[in-house]
XYZ file of C-alpha atoms in Angstrom:
757
model
C 0.000 0.000 0.000
C 1.453 3.438 -0.965
C 1.923 6.233 1.493
C -0.600 8.276 -0.499
C -3.153 5.458 -0.136
C -2.459 5.193 3.558
C -2.845 8.958 4.012
C -6.111 8.872 2.105
C -7.462 6.083 4.281
C -6.388 7.844 7.445
C -7.916 11.141 6.269
C -11.107 9.323 5.359
C -11.121 7.623 8.759
C -10.709 10.929 10.589
C -13.428 12.581 8.549
C -15.736 9.604 9.009
C -15.164 9.502 12.756
C -15.713 13.236 13.073
C -18.931 13.295 11.120
C -20.271 10.129 12.714
C -19.246 10.605 16.324
C -22.852 10.278 17.423
C -23.354 7.072 15.427
C -23.399 3.881 17.483
C -25.436 0.674 17.215
C -26.742 0.976 13.652
C -24.406 3.776 12.395
C -27.340 5.927 11.406
C -28.033 9.557 12.214
C -31.545 10.907 12.308
C -30.891 12.365 8.874
C -29.858 8.949 7.581
C -33.063 7.446 8.938
C -35.003 10.178 7.185
C -33.107 9.419 4.004
C -33.986 5.759 4.230
C -37.649 6.562 4.785
C -37.718 8.629 1.589
C -35.518 6.182 -0.328
C -36.325 3.863 -3.134
C -39.939 2.721 -3.001
C -38.966 -0.340 -5.010
C -36.564 -1.444 -2.272
C -39.298 -1.114 0.317
C -41.724 -2.983 -1.878
C -39.220 -5.764 -2.511
C -38.469 -6.042 1.187
C -42.174 -6.332 2.025
C -42.662 -9.015 -0.620
C -39.681 -11.003 0.633
C -40.845 -10.639 4.228
C -44.328 -11.868 3.301
C -42.922 -14.915 1.500
C -40.619 -15.752 4.398
C -43.470 -15.423 6.898
C -45.673 -17.730 4.842
C -42.841 -20.282 4.709
C -42.442 -20.015 8.478
C -46.123 -20.694 9.077
C -46.107 -23.523 6.519
C -43.197 -25.364 8.144
C -44.642 -24.971 11.651
C -48.246 -25.855 10.821
C -47.554 -28.703 8.389
C -49.425 -31.773 9.727
C -49.608 -30.205 13.161
C -52.253 -32.779 14.085
C -49.569 -35.490 13.910
C -48.909 -37.260 16.118
C -52.258 -37.302 17.893
C -50.553 -38.436 21.094
C -48.711 -36.794 23.992
C -45.140 -35.948 22.947
C -42.129 -35.396 25.255
C -42.633 -32.441 27.654
C -46.239 -31.980 26.628
C -46.551 -34.290 29.643
C -45.622 -31.322 31.830
C -46.795 -28.174 30.096
C -50.072 -29.572 28.837
C -50.737 -30.844 32.341
C -50.013 -27.421 33.845
C -52.531 -25.886 31.461
C -55.101 -28.408 32.695
C -54.332 -27.546 36.312
C -55.029 -23.867 35.590
C -58.389 -24.776 34.107
C -59.149 -26.940 37.164
C -57.761 -24.186 39.442
C -55.630 -26.743 41.299
C -52.329 -25.525 42.696
C -49.226 -26.971 41.028
C -45.513 -26.289 41.265
C -43.114 -25.639 38.395
C -39.601 -24.208 38.256
C -40.597 -21.784 35.465
C -42.576 -18.521 35.800
C -46.225 -18.723 34.755
C -46.706 -16.649 31.577
C -46.330 -19.343 28.896
C -48.439 -21.814 30.853
C -51.102 -19.143 31.372
C -51.222 -18.599 27.606
C -51.634 -22.335 27.011
C -54.437 -22.448 29.576
C -56.081 -19.378 28.032
C -56.154 -21.077 24.635
C -57.621 -24.203 26.239
C -60.325 -22.122 27.918
C -61.054 -20.284 24.656
C -61.737 -23.538 22.768
C -63.795 -25.043 25.589
C -61.261 -27.406 27.171
C -62.113 -28.116 30.814
C -58.799 -29.652 31.903
C -60.160 -33.182 32.288
C -57.090 -34.649 30.528
C -53.852 -34.543 32.540
C -51.262 -35.552 29.898
C -50.007 -38.301 32.192
C -47.672 -40.222 29.859
C -45.966 -39.873 26.497
C -48.073 -41.724 23.945
C -51.446 -41.135 25.589
C -54.090 -40.570 22.908
C -55.626 -37.131 22.464
C -58.449 -38.327 20.255
C -59.655 -40.985 22.684
C -59.991 -38.351 25.422
C -61.409 -35.674 23.108
C -58.611 -33.186 23.851
C -58.411 -30.019 21.674
C -54.670 -30.439 21.237
C -54.522 -28.856 17.756
C -55.473 -25.339 18.991
C -53.007 -25.709 21.856
C -50.202 -26.668 19.486
C -51.291 -23.978 17.032
C -50.785 -21.287 19.647
C -47.145 -22.319 20.042
C -46.750 -22.627 16.265
C -47.889 -19.021 15.831
C -45.208 -17.845 18.258
C -42.593 -19.937 16.468
C -43.656 -18.600 13.071
C -43.618 -14.938 14.130
C -39.980 -15.311 15.132
C -39.000 -15.209 11.451
C -40.345 -11.703 10.601
C -38.935 -10.351 13.875
C -35.451 -11.665 13.067
C -35.673 -10.344 9.499
C -36.860 -6.902 10.571
C -34.211 -6.626 13.292
C -31.428 -6.924 10.739
C -33.251 -4.623 8.313
C -33.526 -1.973 11.026
C -29.792 -2.306 11.520
C -29.322 -1.380 7.883
C -28.594 -4.770 6.329
C -29.534 -5.786 2.808
C -32.565 -7.824 1.847
C -30.424 -10.761 0.765
C -28.446 -10.878 4.039
C -31.670 -10.708 6.051
C -33.173 -13.429 3.872
C -30.228 -15.751 4.489
C -30.637 -15.305 8.246
C -34.416 -15.780 8.101
C -34.121 -18.957 6.003
C -31.667 -20.448 8.472
C -34.315 -19.890 11.169
C -37.214 -21.156 9.033
C -35.551 -24.419 8.046
C -33.950 -25.318 11.365
C -35.352 -28.696 12.382
C -35.107 -28.089 16.119
C -36.897 -24.740 15.935
C -39.656 -26.364 13.877
C -39.997 -29.312 16.267
C -40.098 -27.071 19.319
C -42.651 -24.717 17.739
C -45.284 -27.291 16.792
C -45.684 -28.963 20.177
C -47.069 -27.813 23.531
C -43.694 -26.578 24.799
C -42.461 -23.233 26.125
C -39.390 -22.354 24.075
C -41.104 -20.857 21.027
C -42.758 -18.279 23.312
C -39.479 -17.622 25.125
C -37.475 -17.119 21.920
C -40.043 -14.807 20.304
C -40.141 -12.505 23.330
C -36.320 -12.565 23.462
C -36.160 -11.546 19.783
C -38.755 -8.821 20.351
C -36.696 -7.412 23.232
C -33.631 -7.233 20.974
C -35.653 -5.683 18.135
C -37.248 -3.115 20.449
C -33.877 -2.013 21.774
C -32.547 -1.578 18.230
C -35.536 0.624 17.368
C -35.050 2.597 20.589
C -31.342 3.093 20.069
C -31.815 4.413 16.548
C -33.790 7.284 18.086
C -30.961 8.393 20.375
C -30.875 11.804 18.682
C -34.599 12.271 19.350
C -34.455 11.665 23.076
C -37.709 11.883 25.028
C -39.843 12.053 21.917
C -43.025 9.994 21.846
C -41.484 7.362 19.581
C -38.377 7.223 21.768
C -40.507 6.527 24.848
C -42.586 3.943 22.984
C -39.618 1.784 21.992
C -37.919 2.186 25.370
C -41.071 0.999 27.125
C -41.523 -1.763 24.530
C -38.040 -3.004 25.375
C -38.947 -3.161 29.062
C -42.229 -4.938 28.360
C -40.529 -7.560 26.178
C -37.830 -8.093 28.792
C -40.574 -8.772 31.338
C -42.410 -11.140 28.990
C -39.218 -13.092 28.287
C -38.367 -13.463 31.963
C -41.966 -14.403 32.768
C -41.690 -17.473 30.528
C -38.444 -18.950 31.857
C -35.765 -17.846 34.275
C -33.211 -17.977 31.448
C -34.962 -14.846 30.205
C -32.572 -13.112 32.610
C -29.910 -13.575 29.927
C -31.626 -11.005 27.709
C -31.872 -8.746 30.759
C -28.091 -9.001 30.973
C -27.710 -8.188 27.276
C -29.915 -5.092 27.367
C -28.447 -4.074 30.715
C -24.887 -4.083 29.393
C -25.913 -2.055 26.342
C -27.744 0.475 28.502
C -24.748 0.903 30.804
C -22.481 1.484 27.802
C -24.965 4.000 26.419
C -25.152 5.895 29.712
C -21.363 5.881 29.955
C -21.169 7.581 26.521
C -23.821 10.109 27.508
C -21.775 10.974 30.579
C -18.900 12.122 28.350
C -18.637 15.900 28.705
C -18.052 16.167 24.951
C -21.653 15.095 24.443
C -22.685 18.440 25.842
C -25.162 17.062 28.379
C -25.457 18.433 31.891
C -25.504 16.064 34.849
C -29.197 16.808 35.218
C -29.842 15.716 31.647
C -27.819 12.545 32.152
C -29.851 11.927 35.294
C -33.078 12.227 33.276
C -31.760 9.609 30.834
C -30.877 7.324 33.728
C -34.272 7.708 35.367
C -36.093 7.070 32.081
C -34.208 3.827 31.563
C -34.603 2.778 35.195
C -38.352 3.340 34.998
C -38.799 1.577 31.652
C -36.293 -1.256 32.016
C -36.503 -2.025 35.745
C -39.705 -0.733 37.335
C -42.069 -1.594 34.466
C -40.650 -5.137 33.953
C -40.829 -5.861 37.682
C -44.480 -4.762 37.816
C -45.343 -6.921 34.798
C -43.449 -9.906 36.202
C -45.273 -9.582 39.520
C -48.627 -9.252 37.768
C -48.326 -12.687 36.159
C -47.700 -14.269 39.555
C -50.683 -12.363 40.937
C -52.824 -13.921 38.199
C -51.185 -17.284 38.920
C -52.193 -17.165 42.591
C -55.643 -15.753 41.793
C -56.437 -18.721 39.538
C -54.871 -21.534 41.577
C -57.029 -21.360 44.693
C -57.613 -25.093 45.222
C -55.394 -27.714 46.782
C -53.374 -29.655 44.233
C -50.190 -31.523 43.457
C -47.963 -28.550 44.258
C -49.050 -28.222 47.875
C -46.225 -30.336 49.252
C -43.581 -27.944 47.877
C -44.936 -25.017 49.863
C -44.931 -24.036 53.504
C -47.844 -24.890 55.730
C -48.926 -21.258 55.943
C -49.016 -21.140 52.142
C -51.032 -24.360 51.987
C -53.514 -22.861 54.435
C -54.579 -20.459 51.662
C -55.755 -23.293 49.379
C -59.283 -24.652 49.387
C -59.530 -28.299 50.407
C -55.969 -28.581 51.671
C -56.052 -31.508 54.084
C -52.953 -30.363 55.963
C -54.804 -27.297 57.178
C -58.549 -27.967 56.980
C -58.226 -31.214 58.954
C -55.520 -30.150 61.385
C -55.964 -30.487 65.148
C -54.229 -28.874 68.103
C -51.527 -31.033 69.679
C -51.691 -31.240 73.472
C -49.277 -32.629 76.012
C -49.435 -36.382 76.567
C -51.005 -36.901 73.132
C -49.778 -40.018 71.342
C -48.546 -38.871 67.922
C -46.733 -39.924 64.762
C -44.000 -37.735 63.272
C -43.610 -37.547 59.464
C -40.503 -36.076 57.866
C -41.618 -33.474 55.338
C -38.848 -34.067 52.832
C -38.500 -37.855 52.674
C -41.993 -38.871 53.872
C -40.805 -41.376 56.490
C -42.048 -41.719 60.050
C -39.869 -41.349 63.123
C -39.490 -44.952 64.234
C -37.748 -47.012 66.877
C -37.587 -50.699 67.802
C -35.739 -52.965 70.247
C -32.827 -53.583 67.830
C -29.547 -51.903 68.805
C -26.695 -50.277 66.926
C -23.760 -52.656 66.409
C -20.679 -52.235 68.599
C -18.515 -51.407 65.579
C -19.391 -50.063 62.163
C -17.678 -51.171 58.965
C -15.215 -48.274 59.178
C -14.146 -49.311 62.678
C -15.975 -46.583 64.593
C -17.635 -47.558 67.862
C -21.318 -46.808 68.526
C -23.219 -46.363 71.772
C -24.938 -49.722 71.196
C -28.128 -47.879 72.075
C -31.608 -48.598 70.746
C -31.972 -47.787 67.059
C -33.951 -44.730 65.932
C -34.760 -44.802 62.224
C -37.064 -43.531 59.510
C -39.777 -45.953 58.359
C -42.062 -45.356 55.346
C -45.050 -47.473 56.396
C -47.695 -45.603 58.343
C -49.485 -48.487 60.069
C -46.752 -49.565 62.471
C -47.079 -49.101 66.255
C -43.329 -48.477 66.499
C -44.017 -45.076 64.893
C -46.000 -43.972 67.976
C -44.537 -41.428 70.397
C -45.924 -39.529 73.372
C -45.143 -35.833 73.558
C -44.684 -34.678 77.115
C -43.346 -31.477 78.706
C -39.744 -31.099 79.768
C -40.869 -29.958 83.230
C -43.057 -31.311 85.993
C -46.563 -31.645 84.577
C -48.999 -34.372 85.444
C -52.235 -35.373 83.804
C -54.108 -35.423 87.103
C -53.380 -31.695 87.545
C -55.794 -30.913 84.707
C -59.434 -31.810 85.056
C -60.458 -30.867 81.496
C -57.861 -30.772 78.730
C -54.096 -30.800 78.821
C -52.379 -27.587 77.649
C -51.530 -27.133 73.985
C -47.974 -27.503 72.753
C -46.671 -24.116 71.633
C -43.767 -22.696 69.692
C -40.639 -22.543 71.876
C -41.814 -25.172 74.373
C -39.288 -27.646 75.794
C -40.523 -31.221 75.358
C -39.595 -34.902 75.542
C -40.597 -37.659 73.110
C -41.366 -41.042 74.658
C -41.375 -44.123 72.433
C -44.521 -45.974 73.436
C -43.604 -49.435 72.188
C -40.352 -49.717 74.168
C -41.083 -47.290 77.023
C -37.949 -45.253 76.316
C -37.142 -41.565 75.794
C -35.586 -40.088 72.643
C -32.179 -38.451 72.974
C -29.107 -37.485 71.012
C -25.585 -37.197 72.349
C -21.975 -36.688 71.383
C -21.639 -39.951 69.490
C -21.230 -40.054 65.700
C -24.155 -41.340 63.656
C -23.768 -44.615 61.701
C -23.538 -43.131 58.190
C -22.419 -39.558 58.828
C -19.564 -39.197 61.347
C -20.059 -35.412 61.385
C -23.620 -35.765 62.720
C -24.818 -37.047 66.081
C -26.460 -40.385 66.791
C -30.094 -40.605 67.930
C -31.095 -43.320 70.368
C -33.349 -43.844 73.385
C -32.863 -44.557 77.088
C -35.237 -46.157 79.628
C -38.006 -43.860 80.785
C -36.948 -44.152 84.418
C -33.323 -43.136 83.716
C -33.088 -39.572 85.042
C -29.284 -39.357 84.952
C -29.293 -38.033 81.378
C -32.325 -35.775 81.655
C -30.761 -32.802 79.811
C -29.951 -35.002 76.785
C -33.658 -35.806 76.316
C -34.878 -32.227 75.995
C -35.880 -30.683 72.657
C -37.161 -27.218 71.847
C -40.181 -26.904 69.541
C -39.541 -24.544 66.611
C -42.674 -24.201 64.495
C -42.149 -23.225 60.871
C -43.730 -19.807 60.291
C -44.319 -19.595 64.049
C -44.147 -15.852 64.603
C -44.527 -15.911 68.389
C -44.567 -18.184 71.412
C -48.357 -18.272 71.076
C -48.170 -20.270 67.830
C -49.736 -23.648 68.568
C -48.459 -26.978 67.253
C -51.060 -28.612 65.006
C -51.330 -31.885 63.166
C -50.684 -31.826 59.418
C -50.495 -28.053 59.079
C -47.540 -27.240 61.342
C -44.023 -27.785 60.112
C -41.826 -28.222 63.173
C -38.141 -28.587 63.982
C -36.987 -30.422 67.085
C -33.854 -28.623 68.291
C -31.813 -30.520 70.880
C -31.347 -28.271 73.887
C -27.971 -29.685 74.949
C -26.107 -29.853 71.603
C -28.128 -27.514 69.344
C -28.536 -30.118 66.591
C -31.863 -30.735 64.854
C -33.702 -34.042 64.459
C -33.049 -34.957 60.804
C -33.146 -37.715 58.230
C -31.624 -37.692 54.781
C -32.946 -40.570 52.708
C -30.000 -42.958 52.899
C -30.707 -46.474 54.176
C -28.871 -48.159 57.008
C -27.286 -51.619 56.517
C -29.024 -54.939 57.114
C -28.526 -54.707 60.867
C -31.258 -52.007 60.800
C -33.432 -53.872 58.266
C -32.484 -51.297 55.637
C -34.483 -48.536 57.310
C -33.571 -44.874 56.859
C -30.950 -43.237 59.050
C -31.996 -40.535 61.528
C -29.315 -38.286 62.999
C -28.616 -34.826 64.397
C -28.073 -32.070 61.826
C -25.589 -29.468 63.069
C -27.266 -26.814 60.913
C -30.584 -26.262 62.721
C -31.640 -23.615 60.150
C -31.687 -26.181 57.341
C -35.235 -26.456 55.964
C -34.830 -30.211 55.521
C -35.091 -30.515 59.323
C -38.857 -30.037 59.165
C -41.315 -32.667 60.427
C -45.086 -32.659 60.756
C -47.363 -34.237 63.332
C -49.171 -36.623 60.992
C -51.857 -37.747 63.415
C -52.878 -37.976 67.037
C -53.515 -41.610 67.872
C -57.132 -42.084 68.976
C -58.270 -38.647 67.788
C -59.588 -37.695 64.352
C -61.793 -35.153 62.636
C -64.951 -37.166 63.374
C -64.679 -35.975 66.961
C -67.720 -33.787 67.609
C -65.471 -31.119 69.129
C -63.452 -30.768 65.919
C -64.123 -27.589 63.920
C -62.623 -27.390 60.372
C -60.433 -24.351 59.885
C -61.374 -21.803 57.203
C -59.083 -20.933 54.291
C -56.512 -18.385 55.413
C -55.218 -15.271 53.667
C -51.524 -14.650 53.054
C -49.964 -11.455 51.730
C -49.183 -11.645 47.998
C -45.551 -10.653 48.419
C -45.030 -13.319 51.084
C -46.412 -15.958 48.723
C -44.453 -14.563 45.778
C -41.135 -14.548 47.611
C -41.661 -18.054 48.953
C -42.429 -19.369 45.476
C -39.374 -17.626 43.985
C -37.106 -19.275 46.541
C -38.698 -22.665 45.941
C -38.341 -22.283 42.154
C -34.658 -21.412 42.381
C -33.931 -24.158 44.903
C -35.813 -26.817 42.977
C -34.216 -25.819 39.681
C -30.759 -26.246 41.180
C -31.751 -29.697 42.406
C -32.608 -31.012 38.922
C -29.424 -33.060 38.849
C -30.831 -36.529 38.215
C -29.298 -38.133 35.141
C -31.406 -38.439 32.007
C -30.678 -40.658 29.014
C -30.889 -37.698 26.606
C -29.132 -34.990 28.594
C -26.048 -33.387 27.043
C -23.278 -30.934 27.859
C -23.079 -27.377 26.473
C -19.731 -28.012 24.786
C -21.439 -30.497 22.443
C -24.433 -28.373 21.417
C -22.989 -26.375 18.483
C -21.595 -29.566 16.933
C -24.869 -31.544 16.936
C -23.371 -34.405 18.939
C -26.604 -35.505 20.577
C -30.337 -35.143 20.063
C -33.404 -36.064 22.110
C -35.969 -38.755 21.446
C -39.334 -36.997 21.771
C -41.777 -39.725 20.744
C -42.040 -43.114 19.046
C -44.833 -45.240 17.607
C -43.946 -48.842 16.949
C -46.963 -49.689 14.799
C -45.620 -47.744 11.806
C -42.005 -47.179 12.991
C -42.537 -43.417 13.309
C -40.516 -41.234 15.652
C -39.833 -37.611 16.510
C -36.168 -37.049 17.231
C -35.127 -33.565 18.320
C -32.180 -33.061 15.988
C -30.778 -29.748 14.664
C -30.207 -29.053 11.012
C -26.555 -30.171 10.889
C -25.616 -27.648 8.218
C -27.168 -24.651 9.957
C -25.700 -25.341 13.387
C -22.186 -26.221 12.282
C -22.052 -23.536 9.589
C -23.426 -21.009 12.080
C -20.742 -21.849 14.627
C -17.982 -21.647 11.994
C -19.345 -18.301 10.796
C -19.450 -17.030 14.352
C -15.832 -18.090 14.836
C -14.887 -16.365 11.575
C -16.676 -13.207 12.686
C -14.666 -13.137 15.900
C -11.548 -13.600 13.783
C -12.498 -10.614 11.600
C -12.990 -8.419 14.652
C -9.657 -9.504 16.105
C -7.777 -9.003 12.806
C -9.276 -5.547 12.360
C -8.282 -4.474 15.858
C -4.792 -5.880 15.349
C -4.444 -3.920 12.093
C -5.642 -0.734 13.768
C -2.877 -1.067 16.337
C -0.459 -0.734 13.408
C -2.519 2.098 11.868
C -3.809 -0.003 8.988
C -7.448 0.735 8.157
C -8.572 -2.474 6.502
C -12.255 -1.665 6.922
C -14.000 1.573 6.110
C -14.738 3.433 9.377
C -18.458 3.591 8.678
C -18.682 -0.109 7.930
C -16.544 -0.844 10.972
C -19.069 0.937 13.174
C -21.860 -1.175 11.772
C -19.847 -4.392 11.970
C -18.661 -3.844 15.526
C -21.824 -2.426 17.056
C -24.466 -4.601 15.432
C -22.336 -7.734 15.210
C -20.935 -7.161 18.684
C -24.451 -6.687 20.075
C -25.602 -10.008 18.634
C -22.375 -11.796 19.519
C -22.712 -10.662 23.122
C -26.296 -11.922 23.114
C -25.133 -15.324 21.846
C -22.447 -15.537 24.534
C -24.853 -14.574 27.318
C -27.328 -17.226 26.164
C -24.685 -19.954 25.931
C -21.757 -19.696 28.338
C -23.797 -19.439 31.600
C -24.900 -23.044 31.042
C -21.319 -24.160 31.651
C -21.724 -22.921 35.240
C -24.961 -24.789 35.925
C -24.947 -28.032 37.865
C -28.438 -29.133 36.822
C -29.241 -31.580 34.015
C -29.062 -29.829 30.637
C -30.542 -30.609 27.237
C -30.038 -29.566 23.651
C -33.115 -27.322 23.619
C -31.376 -24.972 26.077
C -29.246 -23.818 23.112
C -32.187 -22.654 20.972
C -32.124 -18.946 21.977
C -28.375 -18.898 21.315
C -28.702 -20.507 17.870
C -31.180 -17.814 16.777
C -28.633 -15.150 17.735
C -25.929 -17.191 16.010
C -27.966 -17.136 12.795
C -28.248 -13.344 13.077
C -24.470 -13.111 13.347
C -24.325 -15.135 10.115
C -26.394 -12.377 8.485
C -23.947 -9.742 9.734
C -20.952 -11.665 8.399
C -22.688 -12.334 5.081
C -23.304 -8.610 4.672
C -19.686 -7.797 5.448
C -18.256 -10.316 2.979
C -20.651 -10.180 0.042
C -22.582 -6.892 0.027
C -21.171 -3.710 -1.446
C -22.483 -0.209 -0.845
C -22.995 3.017 -2.792
C -22.283 6.407 -1.205
C -25.090 8.944 -0.997
C -23.794 12.243 0.465
C -26.375 13.966 2.661
C -26.078 17.578 3.734
C -26.566 18.069 7.446
C -28.557 21.294 7.898
C -26.876 22.158 11.188
C -23.295 21.884 10.021
C -23.375 21.600 6.279
C -21.162 18.492 6.417
C -21.487 15.713 3.875
C -22.159 12.344 5.482
C -21.639 9.171 3.447
C -24.681 6.928 3.838
C -24.448 3.378 2.550
C -27.255 1.711 0.675
C -26.264 -1.936 0.258
C -26.180 -3.458 -3.204
C -25.943 -7.213 -3.742
C -24.057 -8.529 -6.762
C -24.290 -11.929 -8.397
C -21.695 -13.353 -6.020
C -23.889 -12.468 -3.064
C -26.925 -14.073 -4.661
C -24.947 -17.202 -5.504
C -23.599 -17.458 -1.938
C -27.095 -16.930 -0.537
C -28.484 -19.588 -2.849
C -25.851 -22.107 -1.769
C -26.384 -21.437 1.950
C -30.164 -21.517 1.742
C -30.084 -24.559 -0.542
C -27.925 -26.526 1.867
C -30.177 -25.587 4.802
C -33.381 -26.481 2.943
C -31.918 -29.717 1.568
C -30.927 -31.085 4.961
C -34.165 -29.850 6.498
C -36.143 -31.937 4.012
C -33.791 -34.909 4.445
C -34.333 -34.993 8.222
C -37.997 -33.912 8.059
C -39.360 -37.442 8.777
C -37.651 -37.256 12.178
C -38.920 -33.692 12.707
C -42.599 -34.284 11.938
C -42.838 -37.954 12.895
C -45.614 -38.756 10.456
C -43.547 -40.869 8.052
C -42.268 -44.228 9.188
C -38.782 -45.005 7.829
C -37.400 -48.461 7.196
C -34.089 -49.547 8.729
C -31.980 -48.450 5.746
C -33.611 -45.025 5.692
C -33.024 -44.553 9.423
C -29.387 -45.642 9.110
C -28.882 -43.285 6.161
C -29.742 -40.404 8.494
C -27.668 -41.661 11.401
C -24.478 -39.760 10.656
C -23.140 -40.082 14.192
C -23.290 -43.055 16.551
C -24.426 -40.663 19.286
C -27.642 -39.997 17.361
C -29.592 -42.708 19.112
C -32.506 -43.089 16.703
C -35.150 -45.726 17.277
C -35.901 -48.466 14.741
C -32.299 -48.449 13.477
C -32.187 -52.241 13.336
């Protein structure tokens, strides 16, 4: 390159930077936007025609034979069932926020579904039970189809050519996983559409940065906040788009703070408050509103009761744990049920062995265990006060057991008192052993005392009740809590569950309930059923949020079709959604191999372009026109950041993960492909515009696609469509393949198709 050429490039760079110093995300000034609006009507017409065709193709691929199969498929077991629970108004628990499930239920209500079908198992027939499954699936298909025009228009708003936007849209249309996910009663098509709308809204908002506080500016800012809320209200992973928009907003505010922008601190403060209101306050209100609707609908006792606290359950109609609860009084004979593992506190004459397998020595005391069978007299205990109190002192009724009381538990069958002491438990040397001593042994009195700690007991006046009170038994001498953890003892304890002392008394797994009072029941004429209670919305909301987060982190059980994030872009593993042996049909959740692998390679190439450009700039080589660099870095960087935020956090998660978790990221990956395609294949023509304020000439680029671009687009789209059609029998599941046809599609041994032999 000659020195004259270098000087020209540098001069051009300086002039471009000077005239475009207010250009950011889409490299467009307000004047440029005005120019585009008054531009070629033929370009607009062509874009509308292309968009219409693409939208029709999206609807066609999602709605094609949507009635097949007419059986429950994969996670329709869960999300169809949740829709039924809404229609029955029965409380259920799910780790995801309620919006998508509310929409499914609303469609069911609209078409007259009463929730009688509970989607119990994969393969259950819809037609036999007269379930309107087609409208339910159609709702999700509409969301999946609308993703295509949103993706197309996002890139168009960023100034990209029709052909580049078409390439991106076709990759989305003919992606087998996106089609599969969109035509079943699943949540991801709703999640991805709202995510795309949030990204689109922010692009529209950011293009109006030179028209701050105008009506249109406020509209798109608020639209961004609304779409953020909708995304997060479908699944917790919607927080990833919150992170994306949040980072962009912080960068924007940082630029506005620059004194060269000419804004006072008061003006910057107004910008901050506008964004805080629209992107924090409004989304939080919307998010809360969906939970308010959730609680307002689910007023009856249901399958989700057991996940919630007793005070929460007391708000549900027909909840047995509250409506049929009775006050516990001293000297009542009771059974204790562990809330987490559903075993009864149990003891029997068998003793701990002298030595355990690891050589540790036990107390050889009487065994205390957890036993799952209710009808066993060895589950019976008498609750008595830890002070002098005799039945004959009370002519009528014994006093009630209250929160904070000090008590003893006497095992009725063996006439012994429960205690724990400084001896290691059989299976957990860090925890204390529980045993019993004879009732007349007063030498170890302090070791038999436990303090009652009632869950949600707000004062000492809180009374212990059967079924409805969650209670912890805190040992007065050592501070440990009565606890069991689900692991079975060896044969010397008949394989019953270990009970020991948990040194963390605040652990919520320490909770037990008084299951029944022996000899008393609700047929007693003195029993009065308790009315449904009221609980503050925010108390219920916060409890549910904590339960959702905790339960989500506990989804660690292995699954035959789970996979690791590192394998997702390379299509290493799919998921078997459904099979039907009668005609050898199956739905296998498999990506379009071309789209996913090509998308990942393009993304890697894009990162390489950014790195090479920055490296060249360090040596004062301007390989890319400054205006195009702005567009490449800001738009491409925006989408690349979105991809990273929707992918890399999964590497930090300990829960079981599946291929469908990558779907939001692959949509953003496809958009990066559009950016790279534009950079490589599309040329531009300069249109100088006179800025009225300064009289400067600003080069505005209108992209023009040559034959090379059309050929490249044709090859990319052709490859995507070809493989989509090839794997379509596994996507739609309505065509049974013979063994040879299945094997022809099994490119990797890890693709565990059915009927392959």
